[in-house]
Structure formats: C-alpha cells, structure tokens
Tab-separated table of C-alpha atoms in Angstrom:
chain	number	residue	atom	x	y	z
A	11	UNK	CA	19.704	57.317	-83.046
A	12	UNK	CA	19.312	56.042	-79.567
A	13	UNK	CA	20.207	52.546	-78.528
A	14	UNK	CA	19.131	50.775	-75.375
A	15	UNK	CA	21.080	47.933	-73.791
A	16	UNK	CA	20.022	45.479	-71.156
A	17	UNK	CA	22.184	43.389	-68.859
A	18	UNK	CA	21.884	39.703	-68.037
A	19	UNK	CA	21.525	39.018	-64.366
A	20	UNK	CA	20.864	42.657	-63.574
A	21	UNK	CA	17.124	42.775	-63.982
A	22	UNK	CA	15.511	45.952	-65.122
A	23	UNK	CA	18.637	48.041	-65.528
A	24	UNK	CA	19.095	49.613	-68.920
A	25	UNK	CA	21.695	51.791	-70.567
A	26	UNK	CA	20.698	54.381	-73.148
A	27	UNK	CA	23.402	55.509	-75.548
A	28	UNK	CA	23.561	58.346	-78.059
A	29	UNK	CA	26.302	59.390	-80.438
A	30	UNK	CA	26.825	63.022	-81.417
A	31	UNK	CA	29.347	64.222	-83.965
A	32	UNK	CA	30.699	67.739	-84.580
A	33	UNK	CA	29.742	68.919	-81.117
A	34	UNK	CA	30.380	72.653	-80.773
A	35	UNK	CA	29.685	73.328	-77.085
A	36	UNK	CA	32.028	70.843	-75.361
A	37	UNK	CA	33.579	73.578	-73.260
A	38	UNK	CA	30.181	74.673	-72.041
A	39	UNK	CA	29.112	71.101	-71.235
A	40	UNK	CA	32.348	70.445	-69.366
A	41	UNK	CA	31.836	73.523	-67.199
A	42	UNK	CA	28.272	72.529	-66.410
A	43	UNK	CA	29.382	68.968	-65.681
A	44	UNK	CA	32.040	70.102	-63.231
A	45	UNK	CA	29.688	72.648	-61.684
A	46	UNK	CA	26.958	70.028	-61.336
A	47	UNK	CA	24.539	72.134	-63.366
A	48	UNK	CA	23.477	69.574	-65.947
A	49	UNK	CA	19.717	68.926	-65.924
A	50	UNK	CA	20.238	65.149	-65.841
A	51	UNK	CA	23.151	63.057	-64.675
A	52	UNK	CA	24.787	61.258	-67.559
A	53	UNK	CA	28.223	60.275	-68.833
A	54	UNK	CA	30.093	61.868	-71.718
A	55	UNK	CA	32.707	59.725	-73.393
A	56	UNK	CA	35.243	60.753	-75.987
A	57	UNK	CA	33.895	58.788	-78.953
A	58	UNK	CA	37.244	58.578	-80.738
A	59	UNK	CA	38.575	56.321	-77.985
A	60	UNK	CA	35.791	53.735	-78.126
A	61	UNK	CA	36.151	51.401	-81.102
A	62	UNK	CA	33.191	49.209	-80.233
A	63	UNK	CA	30.027	49.488	-78.162
A	64	UNK	CA	30.916	46.292	-76.323
A	65	UNK	CA	33.547	48.362	-74.496
A	66	UNK	CA	30.881	50.748	-73.256
A	67	UNK	CA	28.580	47.905	-72.259
A	68	UNK	CA	31.304	46.072	-70.368
A	69	UNK	CA	32.162	49.240	-68.451
A	70	UNK	CA	28.485	49.810	-67.674
A	71	UNK	CA	28.034	46.216	-66.535
A	72	UNK	CA	30.993	46.494	-64.230
A	73	UNK	CA	29.679	49.751	-62.779
A	74	UNK	CA	26.214	48.295	-62.189
A	75	UNK	CA	27.650	45.241	-60.447
A	76	UNK	CA	29.743	47.444	-58.183
A	77	UNK	CA	26.763	49.690	-57.496
A	78	UNK	CA	24.589	46.746	-56.550
A	79	UNK	CA	27.137	45.710	-53.953
A	80	UNK	CA	27.719	49.294	-52.859
A	81	UNK	CA	31.335	49.089	-53.864
A	82	UNK	CA	31.598	52.140	-56.093
A	83	UNK	CA	35.074	53.592	-56.243
A	84	UNK	CA	33.995	56.957	-57.600
A	85	UNK	CA	31.276	59.351	-56.518
A	86	UNK	CA	28.446	58.260	-58.789
A	87	UNK	CA	27.315	55.392	-60.977
A	88	UNK	CA	27.961	57.406	-64.122
A	89	UNK	CA	31.475	58.439	-63.181
A	90	UNK	CA	32.142	54.816	-62.206
A	91	UNK	CA	31.210	53.775	-65.721
A	92	UNK	CA	33.649	56.273	-67.200
A	93	UNK	CA	36.350	55.103	-64.796
A	94	UNK	CA	35.684	51.523	-65.879
A	95	UNK	CA	36.327	52.285	-69.532
A	96	UNK	CA	39.990	52.705	-68.763
A	97	UNK	CA	42.591	50.045	-68.159
A	98	UNK	CA	44.227	52.237	-65.540
A	99	UNK	CA	43.500	52.662	-61.850
A	100	UNK	CA	44.155	56.372	-61.980
A	101	UNK	CA	40.689	57.910	-61.663
A	102	UNK	CA	41.549	61.547	-62.381
A	103	UNK	CA	43.647	60.717	-65.412
A	104	UNK	CA	40.949	58.389	-66.731
A	105	UNK	CA	38.185	60.970	-66.465
A	106	UNK	CA	40.388	63.460	-68.284
A	107	UNK	CA	41.407	61.108	-71.044
A	108	UNK	CA	38.179	59.286	-71.741
A	109	UNK	CA	35.676	61.903	-70.641
A	110	UNK	CA	34.695	65.128	-72.310
A	111	UNK	CA	37.409	67.741	-72.866
A	112	UNK	CA	37.143	71.336	-73.989
A	113	UNK	CA	37.902	70.468	-77.576
A	114	UNK	CA	35.939	67.214	-77.872
A	115	UNK	CA	34.219	66.947	-81.227
A	116	UNK	CA	32.586	63.557	-81.094
A	117	UNK	CA	30.757	62.450	-77.991
A	118	UNK	CA	29.119	59.279	-76.785
A	119	UNK	CA	26.491	60.120	-74.224
A	120	UNK	CA	25.028	57.456	-71.973
A	121	UNK	CA	22.561	57.349	-69.144
A	122	UNK	CA	21.313	54.467	-67.028
A	123	UNK	CA	17.552	53.897	-66.951
A	124	UNK	CA	16.800	57.033	-68.957
A	125	UNK	CA	13.229	58.254	-69.325
A	126	UNK	CA	11.793	60.134	-72.303
A	127	UNK	CA	12.320	63.445	-70.517
A	128	UNK	CA	15.957	62.575	-69.752
A	129	UNK	CA	16.547	61.808	-73.410
A	130	UNK	CA	15.035	65.111	-74.467
A	131	UNK	CA	17.090	66.981	-71.861
A	132	UNK	CA	20.319	65.340	-73.027
A	133	UNK	CA	19.584	66.216	-76.639
A	134	UNK	CA	18.935	69.814	-75.585
A	135	UNK	CA	22.275	70.029	-73.773
A	136	UNK	CA	24.485	68.749	-76.610
A	137	UNK	CA	24.836	71.029	-79.611
A	138	UNK	CA	25.894	68.420	-82.131
A	139	UNK	CA	24.612	66.193	-84.857
A	140	UNK	CA	23.051	62.979	-83.546
A	141	UNK	CA	24.045	60.024	-85.726
A	142	UNK	CA	23.506	56.272	-85.737
A	143	UNK	CA	25.753	54.297	-83.386
A	144	UNK	CA	26.915	52.168	-86.317
A	145	UNK	CA	29.150	55.084	-87.257
A	146	UNK	CA	31.136	54.775	-84.052
A	147	UNK	CA	33.917	52.626	-85.504
A	148	UNK	CA	34.639	55.166	-88.247
A	149	UNK	CA	35.591	57.771	-85.628
A	150	UNK	CA	38.198	55.661	-83.816
A	151	UNK	CA	41.619	57.160	-83.277
A	152	UNK	CA	43.564	53.897	-83.248
A	153	UNK	CA	46.950	55.429	-82.457
A	154	UNK	CA	45.712	57.088	-79.263
A	155	UNK	CA	43.687	54.032	-78.240
A	156	UNK	CA	46.695	51.723	-78.523
A	157	UNK	CA	48.782	54.241	-76.602
A	158	UNK	CA	46.331	54.686	-73.741
A	159	UNK	CA	45.657	50.970	-73.350
A	160	UNK	CA	49.270	49.998	-74.076
A	161	UNK	CA	48.298	47.539	-76.785
A	162	UNK	CA	51.222	45.965	-78.622
A	163	UNK	CA	51.150	45.245	-82.360
A	164	UNK	CA	51.649	41.568	-81.471
A	165	UNK	CA	48.352	41.566	-79.645
A	166	UNK	CA	46.484	43.099	-82.558
A	167	UNK	CA	47.638	40.249	-84.771
A	168	UNK	CA	45.677	37.750	-82.718
A	169	UNK	CA	42.533	39.697	-81.952
A	170	UNK	CA	40.591	42.884	-82.515
A	171	UNK	CA	41.120	46.189	-80.780
A	172	UNK	CA	37.835	45.681	-78.920
A	173	UNK	CA	39.003	42.290	-77.610
A	174	UNK	CA	42.219	43.808	-76.310
A	175	UNK	CA	40.352	46.621	-74.565
A	176	UNK	CA	37.796	44.216	-73.110
A	177	UNK	CA	40.610	42.199	-71.545
A	178	UNK	CA	42.119	45.319	-70.030
A	179	UNK	CA	38.837	46.512	-68.581
A	180	UNK	CA	38.210	43.103	-67.039
A	181	UNK	CA	41.766	42.693	-65.771
A	182	UNK	CA	42.261	46.157	-64.363
A	183	UNK	CA	41.777	45.181	-60.723
A	184	UNK	CA	43.963	42.122	-61.047
B	8	UNK	CA	19.079	39.686	-57.280
B	9	UNK	CA	22.628	38.483	-57.371
B	10	UNK	CA	23.898	37.769	-53.911
B	11	UNK	CA	27.503	37.933	-52.934
B	12	UNK	CA	27.675	34.342	-51.741
B	13	UNK	CA	26.279	32.394	-54.666
B	14	UNK	CA	26.077	34.702	-57.642
B	15	UNK	CA	26.126	31.991	-60.254
B	16	UNK	CA	22.967	30.282	-59.133
B	17	UNK	CA	20.702	33.176	-59.948
B	18	UNK	CA	22.265	33.937	-63.311
B	19	UNK	CA	19.716	32.538	-65.684
B	20	UNK	CA	20.802	30.185	-68.417
B	21	UNK	CA	24.053	28.983	-66.864
B	22	UNK	CA	24.805	25.309	-67.217
B	23	UNK	CA	27.489	23.472	-65.333
B	24	UNK	CA	29.941	21.857	-67.723
B	25	UNK	CA	32.678	20.726	-65.405
B	26	UNK	CA	34.138	20.720	-61.970
B	27	UNK	CA	37.691	20.347	-60.804
B	28	UNK	CA	39.430	20.548	-57.475
B	29	UNK	CA	39.551	24.323	-57.440
B	30	UNK	CA	36.773	25.616	-59.624
B	31	UNK	CA	33.491	24.948	-61.350
B	32	UNK	CA	33.128	25.796	-65.011
B	33	UNK	CA	29.808	27.048	-66.311
B	34	UNK	CA	28.541	28.056	-69.661
B	35	UNK	CA	26.474	31.217	-69.870
B	36	UNK	CA	26.069	34.545	-71.556
B	37	UNK	CA	27.849	37.852	-71.070
B	38	UNK	CA	26.499	40.909	-72.877
B	39	UNK	CA	25.006	38.751	-75.569
B	40	UNK	CA	28.159	36.706	-76.181
B	41	UNK	CA	28.625	33.050	-75.351
B	42	UNK	CA	30.732	32.906	-72.246
B	43	UNK	CA	32.573	30.420	-70.071
B	44	UNK	CA	32.436	31.152	-66.357
B	45	UNK	CA	35.132	29.781	-64.117
B	46	UNK	CA	34.184	30.077	-60.487
B	47	UNK	CA	36.694	29.284	-57.796
B	48	UNK	CA	34.947	28.053	-54.689
B	49	UNK	CA	36.063	28.254	-51.108
B	50	UNK	CA	37.606	25.240	-49.434
B	51	UNK	CA	35.839	24.663	-46.170
B	52	UNK	CA	38.774	22.782	-44.654
B	53	UNK	CA	41.014	25.829	-44.872
B	54	UNK	CA	41.064	28.677	-42.430
B	55	UNK	CA	38.750	31.292	-43.909
B	56	UNK	CA	41.313	34.101	-43.974
B	57	UNK	CA	43.899	31.962	-45.699
B	58	UNK	CA	41.272	30.568	-48.044
B	59	UNK	CA	40.121	34.011	-49.164
B	60	UNK	CA	43.699	35.109	-49.692
B	61	UNK	CA	44.615	32.073	-51.792
B	62	UNK	CA	41.433	32.202	-53.866
B	63	UNK	CA	41.793	35.885	-54.697
B	64	UNK	CA	45.501	35.492	-55.401
B	65	UNK	CA	44.984	32.611	-57.814
B	66	UNK	CA	42.094	34.317	-59.540
B	67	UNK	CA	44.166	37.424	-60.165
B	68	UNK	CA	47.195	35.438	-61.258
B	69	UNK	CA	45.136	33.536	-63.799
B	70	UNK	CA	43.748	36.720	-65.349
B	71	UNK	CA	47.164	38.392	-65.388
B	72	UNK	CA	48.694	35.397	-67.120
B	73	UNK	CA	46.021	35.302	-69.797
B	74	UNK	CA	46.570	38.979	-70.483
B	75	UNK	CA	50.311	38.508	-70.581
B	76	UNK	CA	50.017	35.667	-73.072
B	77	UNK	CA	47.859	37.849	-75.307
B	78	UNK	CA	50.403	40.649	-75.053
B	79	UNK	CA	53.119	38.445	-76.512
B	80	UNK	CA	50.804	37.330	-79.286
B	81	UNK	CA	49.501	33.976	-78.066
B	82	UNK	CA	45.786	33.388	-78.392
B	83	UNK	CA	43.853	32.861	-75.183
B	84	UNK	CA	40.145	33.324	-74.547
B	85	UNK	CA	39.155	36.994	-74.241
B	86	UNK	CA	38.604	37.888	-70.572
B	87	UNK	CA	35.229	39.580	-70.501
B	88	UNK	CA	34.701	40.247	-66.851
B	89	UNK	CA	36.260	39.406	-63.509
B	90	UNK	CA	33.922	39.262	-60.536
B	91	UNK	CA	36.135	39.522	-57.483
B	92	UNK	CA	33.385	39.045	-54.919
B	93	UNK	CA	32.220	35.840	-56.566
B	94	UNK	CA	35.774	34.865	-57.607
B	95	UNK	CA	34.553	34.211	-61.116
B	96	UNK	CA	36.227	34.832	-64.440
B	97	UNK	CA	34.036	35.339	-67.496
B	98	UNK	CA	35.813	34.293	-70.673
B	99	UNK	CA	34.722	34.343	-74.254
B	100	UNK	CA	33.796	30.867	-75.361
B	101	UNK	CA	36.206	29.323	-77.835
B	102	UNK	CA	34.313	27.363	-80.446
B	103	UNK	CA	36.517	24.453	-81.364
B	104	UNK	CA	38.004	21.172	-80.250
B	105	UNK	CA	40.837	20.300	-77.952
B	106	UNK	CA	44.008	18.900	-79.490
B	107	UNK	CA	43.460	15.821	-77.358
B	108	UNK	CA	40.219	15.032	-79.189
B	109	UNK	CA	41.787	15.746	-82.554
B	110	UNK	CA	44.741	13.435	-81.847
B	111	UNK	CA	42.572	10.649	-80.474
B	112	UNK	CA	40.361	10.774	-83.495
B	113	UNK	CA	43.495	10.165	-85.556
B	114	UNK	CA	42.115	11.809	-88.672
B	115	UNK	CA	45.185	13.962	-89.221
B	116	UNK	CA	47.623	12.782	-91.837
B	117	UNK	CA	51.365	13.002	-91.190
B	118	UNK	CA	51.737	16.417	-92.768
B	119	UNK	CA	48.871	17.986	-90.812
B	120	UNK	CA	50.175	16.489	-87.605
B	121	UNK	CA	53.568	17.964	-88.218
B	122	UNK	CA	52.118	21.411	-88.845
B	123	UNK	CA	50.030	21.229	-85.696
B	124	UNK	CA	52.976	20.199	-83.529
B	125	UNK	CA	55.099	22.943	-85.090
B	126	UNK	CA	52.400	25.447	-84.104
B	127	UNK	CA	52.406	24.108	-80.540
B	128	UNK	CA	56.172	24.567	-80.402
B	129	UNK	CA	55.903	28.071	-81.779
B	130	UNK	CA	53.387	29.341	-79.210
B	131	UNK	CA	55.285	27.692	-76.347
B	132	UNK	CA	58.456	29.434	-77.471
B	133	UNK	CA	56.518	32.684	-77.561
B	134	UNK	CA	55.102	32.505	-74.047
B	135	UNK	CA	58.391	31.232	-72.608
B	136	UNK	CA	60.364	34.011	-74.278
B	137	UNK	CA	57.782	36.431	-72.919
B	138	UNK	CA	58.586	35.248	-69.408
B	139	UNK	CA	55.436	33.229	-68.812
B	140	UNK	CA	55.193	29.591	-67.773
B	141	UNK	CA	51.869	27.875	-68.373
B	142	UNK	CA	52.247	25.299	-65.629
B	143	UNK	CA	49.710	22.789	-66.914
B	144	UNK	CA	50.557	22.028	-70.505
B	145	UNK	CA	48.437	19.138	-71.660
B	146	UNK	CA	46.767	18.388	-74.944
B	147	UNK	CA	43.350	19.121	-73.441
B	148	UNK	CA	44.462	22.648	-72.571
B	149	UNK	CA	45.080	23.498	-76.206
B	150	UNK	CA	42.219	24.095	-78.563
B	151	UNK	CA	41.846	24.482	-82.271
B	152	UNK	CA	39.373	27.197	-83.101
B	153	UNK	CA	36.872	25.998	-85.668
B	154	UNK	CA	36.467	29.094	-87.796
B	155	UNK	CA	40.144	29.772	-88.558
B	156	UNK	CA	42.033	26.777	-87.218
B	157	UNK	CA	44.085	28.921	-84.832
B	158	UNK	CA	45.601	27.373	-81.730
B	159	UNK	CA	44.188	28.739	-78.460
B	160	UNK	CA	45.838	28.099	-75.124
B	161	UNK	CA	43.414	27.731	-72.227
B	162	UNK	CA	43.439	27.200	-68.459
B	163	UNK	CA	46.093	29.472	-66.994
B	164	UNK	CA	45.131	28.439	-63.472
B	165	UNK	CA	48.634	27.194	-62.658
B	166	UNK	CA	50.462	29.764	-64.690
B	167	UNK	CA	53.100	32.132	-63.347
B	168	UNK	CA	55.732	34.572	-64.499
B	169	UNK	CA	59.231	33.215	-64.716
B	170	UNK	CA	62.188	33.449	-66.998
B	171	UNK	CA	64.179	30.769	-65.210
B	172	UNK	CA	65.215	27.970	-67.626
B	173	UNK	CA	64.407	25.403	-64.927
B	174	UNK	CA	60.706	26.403	-64.906
B	175	UNK	CA	60.490	26.353	-68.678
B	176	UNK	CA	62.177	22.962	-68.732
B	177	UNK	CA	59.617	21.594	-66.284
B	178	UNK	CA	56.848	23.096	-68.419
B	179	UNK	CA	58.124	21.188	-71.455
B	180	UNK	CA	58.574	18.048	-69.396
B	181	UNK	CA	54.941	18.186	-68.250
B	182	UNK	CA	53.897	18.363	-71.896
B	183	UNK	CA	56.133	15.446	-72.814
B	184	UNK	CA	54.547	13.354	-70.068
B	185	UNK	CA	51.115	14.306	-71.364
B	186	UNK	CA	52.105	13.146	-74.846
B	187	UNK	CA	53.569	9.839	-73.708
B	188	UNK	CA	50.648	9.015	-71.445
B	189	UNK	CA	47.799	10.009	-73.730
B	190	UNK	CA	49.135	9.860	-77.263
B	191	UNK	CA	51.863	7.223	-77.311
B	192	UNK	CA	50.405	5.550	-80.406
B	193	UNK	CA	50.914	8.665	-82.500
B	194	UNK	CA	54.677	8.441	-82.788
B	195	UNK	CA	57.081	10.893	-81.299
B	196	UNK	CA	55.110	14.101	-81.206
B	197	UNK	CA	57.375	15.775	-78.682
B	198	UNK	CA	60.313	15.806	-81.117
B	199	UNK	CA	58.269	17.784	-83.597
B	200	UNK	CA	57.274	20.262	-80.894
B	201	UNK	CA	60.870	20.671	-79.717
B	202	UNK	CA	62.153	21.101	-83.255
B	203	UNK	CA	59.781	24.014	-83.759
B	204	UNK	CA	60.464	25.375	-80.260
B	205	UNK	CA	64.185	25.458	-80.971
B	206	UNK	CA	63.505	27.331	-84.164
B	207	UNK	CA	61.350	30.033	-82.565
B	208	UNK	CA	62.844	30.544	-79.126
B	209	UNK	CA	65.865	32.732	-78.597
B	210	UNK	CA	66.709	31.087	-75.290
B	211	UNK	CA	66.356	27.483	-76.361
B	212	UNK	CA	69.823	26.278	-75.427
B	213	UNK	CA	69.489	27.111	-71.725
B	214	UNK	CA	65.965	25.713	-71.669
B	215	UNK	CA	66.984	22.482	-73.442
B	216	UNK	CA	69.855	21.865	-71.058
B	217	UNK	CA	67.484	22.174	-68.123
B	218	UNK	CA	64.885	20.092	-69.936
B	219	UNK	CA	67.379	17.261	-70.319
B	220	UNK	CA	68.185	17.540	-66.620
B	221	UNK	CA	64.505	17.481	-65.633
B	222	UNK	CA	63.951	14.458	-67.870
B	223	UNK	CA	66.617	12.571	-65.947
B	224	UNK	CA	65.339	13.366	-62.502
B	225	UNK	CA	61.603	14.088	-62.839
B	226	UNK	CA	59.623	17.212	-62.271
B	227	UNK	CA	60.529	17.761	-58.626
B	228	UNK	CA	63.964	18.970	-57.762
B	229	UNK	CA	65.717	17.037	-55.019
B	230	UNK	CA	65.633	19.179	-51.925
B	231	UNK	CA	68.911	18.616	-50.154
B	232	UNK	CA	70.099	20.782	-47.315
C-alpha cells in the first residue's frame, strides 16, 4: 500500500506515498489542513491529475533541492512539493487545482521522512480505501490534465503524458 | 552534501562524457532513469555579473527551446530537471546513434537514405513553422533512437525563437555546410532534405528565397551602414 522513494544525491531523504480512493471526508481534511490542525504535516494531491508517480517524485526532488539551499518559495517543504507539481508559477491556483478540494474522491498522500507513527496518523485522518499505487494510472483524468498543463495533441504523439508533464515541471522557472 | 559551487562532483555515479566551450556533459542517474547532465560552467575571463547573466540566460533559452520543439511535435530529450544554481540541465538519455555515425558507416541503402533525409526535412519544416530556429544543425545533433527508429533532435544550446525567413535560411545553410564537409561522398543529401522540407513547410517559398541568398553570400550578412 505504501511506497517509499529515495533520491540520488540527497542522502537519507525519503518520500512515503499512499493512494486512497473513494475518500469521504475531503471537506473535513481540507478544513483541518487550512486550520493547521492535522496531526502530521503531509501533502494531499488530487490523484486524478497525476498520471505517473515519476511526476510526484520529480516534484519532491525539486522541493528537496530547494529546501537544502533554503530557497523555498512557499511556506513549507510539503507545500513546495505541491507547488512543484504544477507547470504554472501561480502558487494559489496550483494549490487549489492540484491539492485537495472539498469534493476530492481520490487522494495521493505523501510525507517526507515519515515514521511508523506518521503513517498510522495519516491513515487515521483519511477516511478512504487504501489501494496499491499501481492503480494510479487508471484514475487519470486526461482531459483536465492536458488542459491544466496546456499539452497539445501534437506533443502526445511523440511522447507520453508523463514525459510532457515532466518537461513542464522542469521548465517552469525558465 | 551537494554544494552550490560544484554540485556535480558529489553526485555519485556521474561520468564525464564530453566537454565543449560552454558546457560539460555528464552521464548520470535521475530518479532511477539514465540521464544526461549538461552543466554550463562560468567563464573566468568574463566579469562575474555579466557571466552569471549570460549563463542563466542561455540555460533558460535552451530549456525553453526544447519544450517548444516538443510542443510542435518534434522529438527532443525529455527535460527531467533544471538546476538553476548549478546551471545544469538533466535530460533523459536517448539510446541511439547520431546520424553522423550512421552516414559514415554507409550501411544504408539508397532507399533508407532517402527516407532518413525526408524525415530530417520533415522535422525541420515543423520546428521552423513553429517559429523555432535550431541554430546548430549538424548531423551529430540528430539521433536515431534505437528502439523505434525515431529521429531525435538534440543540443538546443544555440536555439532561439524566430519566424524570420532569413534565420531559417541560415539554419538550412548551416546544415548544408555540415553535409558538404562531413558527408560529401554520400551524394547530394541536401536536395533530399529540401525536397521533403518543401513538402511539409507552409512557408517554404520565403525560406527558400532567403536560403538561395544566404548560399550566395555566406552565413553572415554584410553589415553596411
């Protein structure tokens, strides 16, 4: 259910990722998140907008690199990761689009360097069905993804959706 | 720990595969994928402020151009990560061979050669119609991917946005020079490329007129007045 990722050149940092489907308490989580009342800091991502885990890992890698150099653009490492998922420089819009919304059904939850207790706390917060991360690609809402990232049909002929998104994440600050 | 000055050195498993006047190219890993790292280094002879400005500007321009080429449907390596502090671009490694190697080997029969040159013409027409000029079209900057035989354009270091026929003409002229200097034994490859370019580009007539002009006078325009 849980998957742990490591990063080359960033010794010791890990990213723990969970996928929950049919989440019923998104509204509640969102309120807690905004009020800062969650037991552990973590990031909630709208799972229908992430076609591949490489997108999540690239965003996390970028956030960790910025954190290491104390160049975060948002208030925390986790919000930086969410900001990095987008191809846009608009932070507020990005958090709204790619983060948790009141009606979110499927959620990707991630936390850097999570301990056993953190994992248990996260599972207690989310009222949804934890499933294997391999199911992620079946949830993708391609129409919205191509709209948000402005991906042309031409581009999809030469590469995958994940490739196109990866390029946009990397090239955002260019 | 990665330091801001020399981040590449501490990245384990990177091997230097080439160095040019502006950048070093390394091979490494990014999130478990084979990756090519292109690191622009600072020129000590330049004033540091100017140097930083030029390096950052060129780095950004290169990434933008690669993205733009992909947007119009021309294959380039996937940009995985851009490290602004280290002025390094991480690109997905393209497994394949450069057209230069393929042509020098001479294993292609006439029909295959024609198809390859037609493909070159097609992707050039595409990027030019999309308002992008590659700036360094040579046979070593085009690769044939092994697993599907697709043509991948690499090295956008000199690339810029332009829809001026003059710039496109110069772009074609640079390629023609590359053909005549490196592959003169192969027959007239440029004609095959142009034939296909004419077929696929909607603005070919303006470009060809300029191309003919550039051919007469060379790449540099005479600066009078």
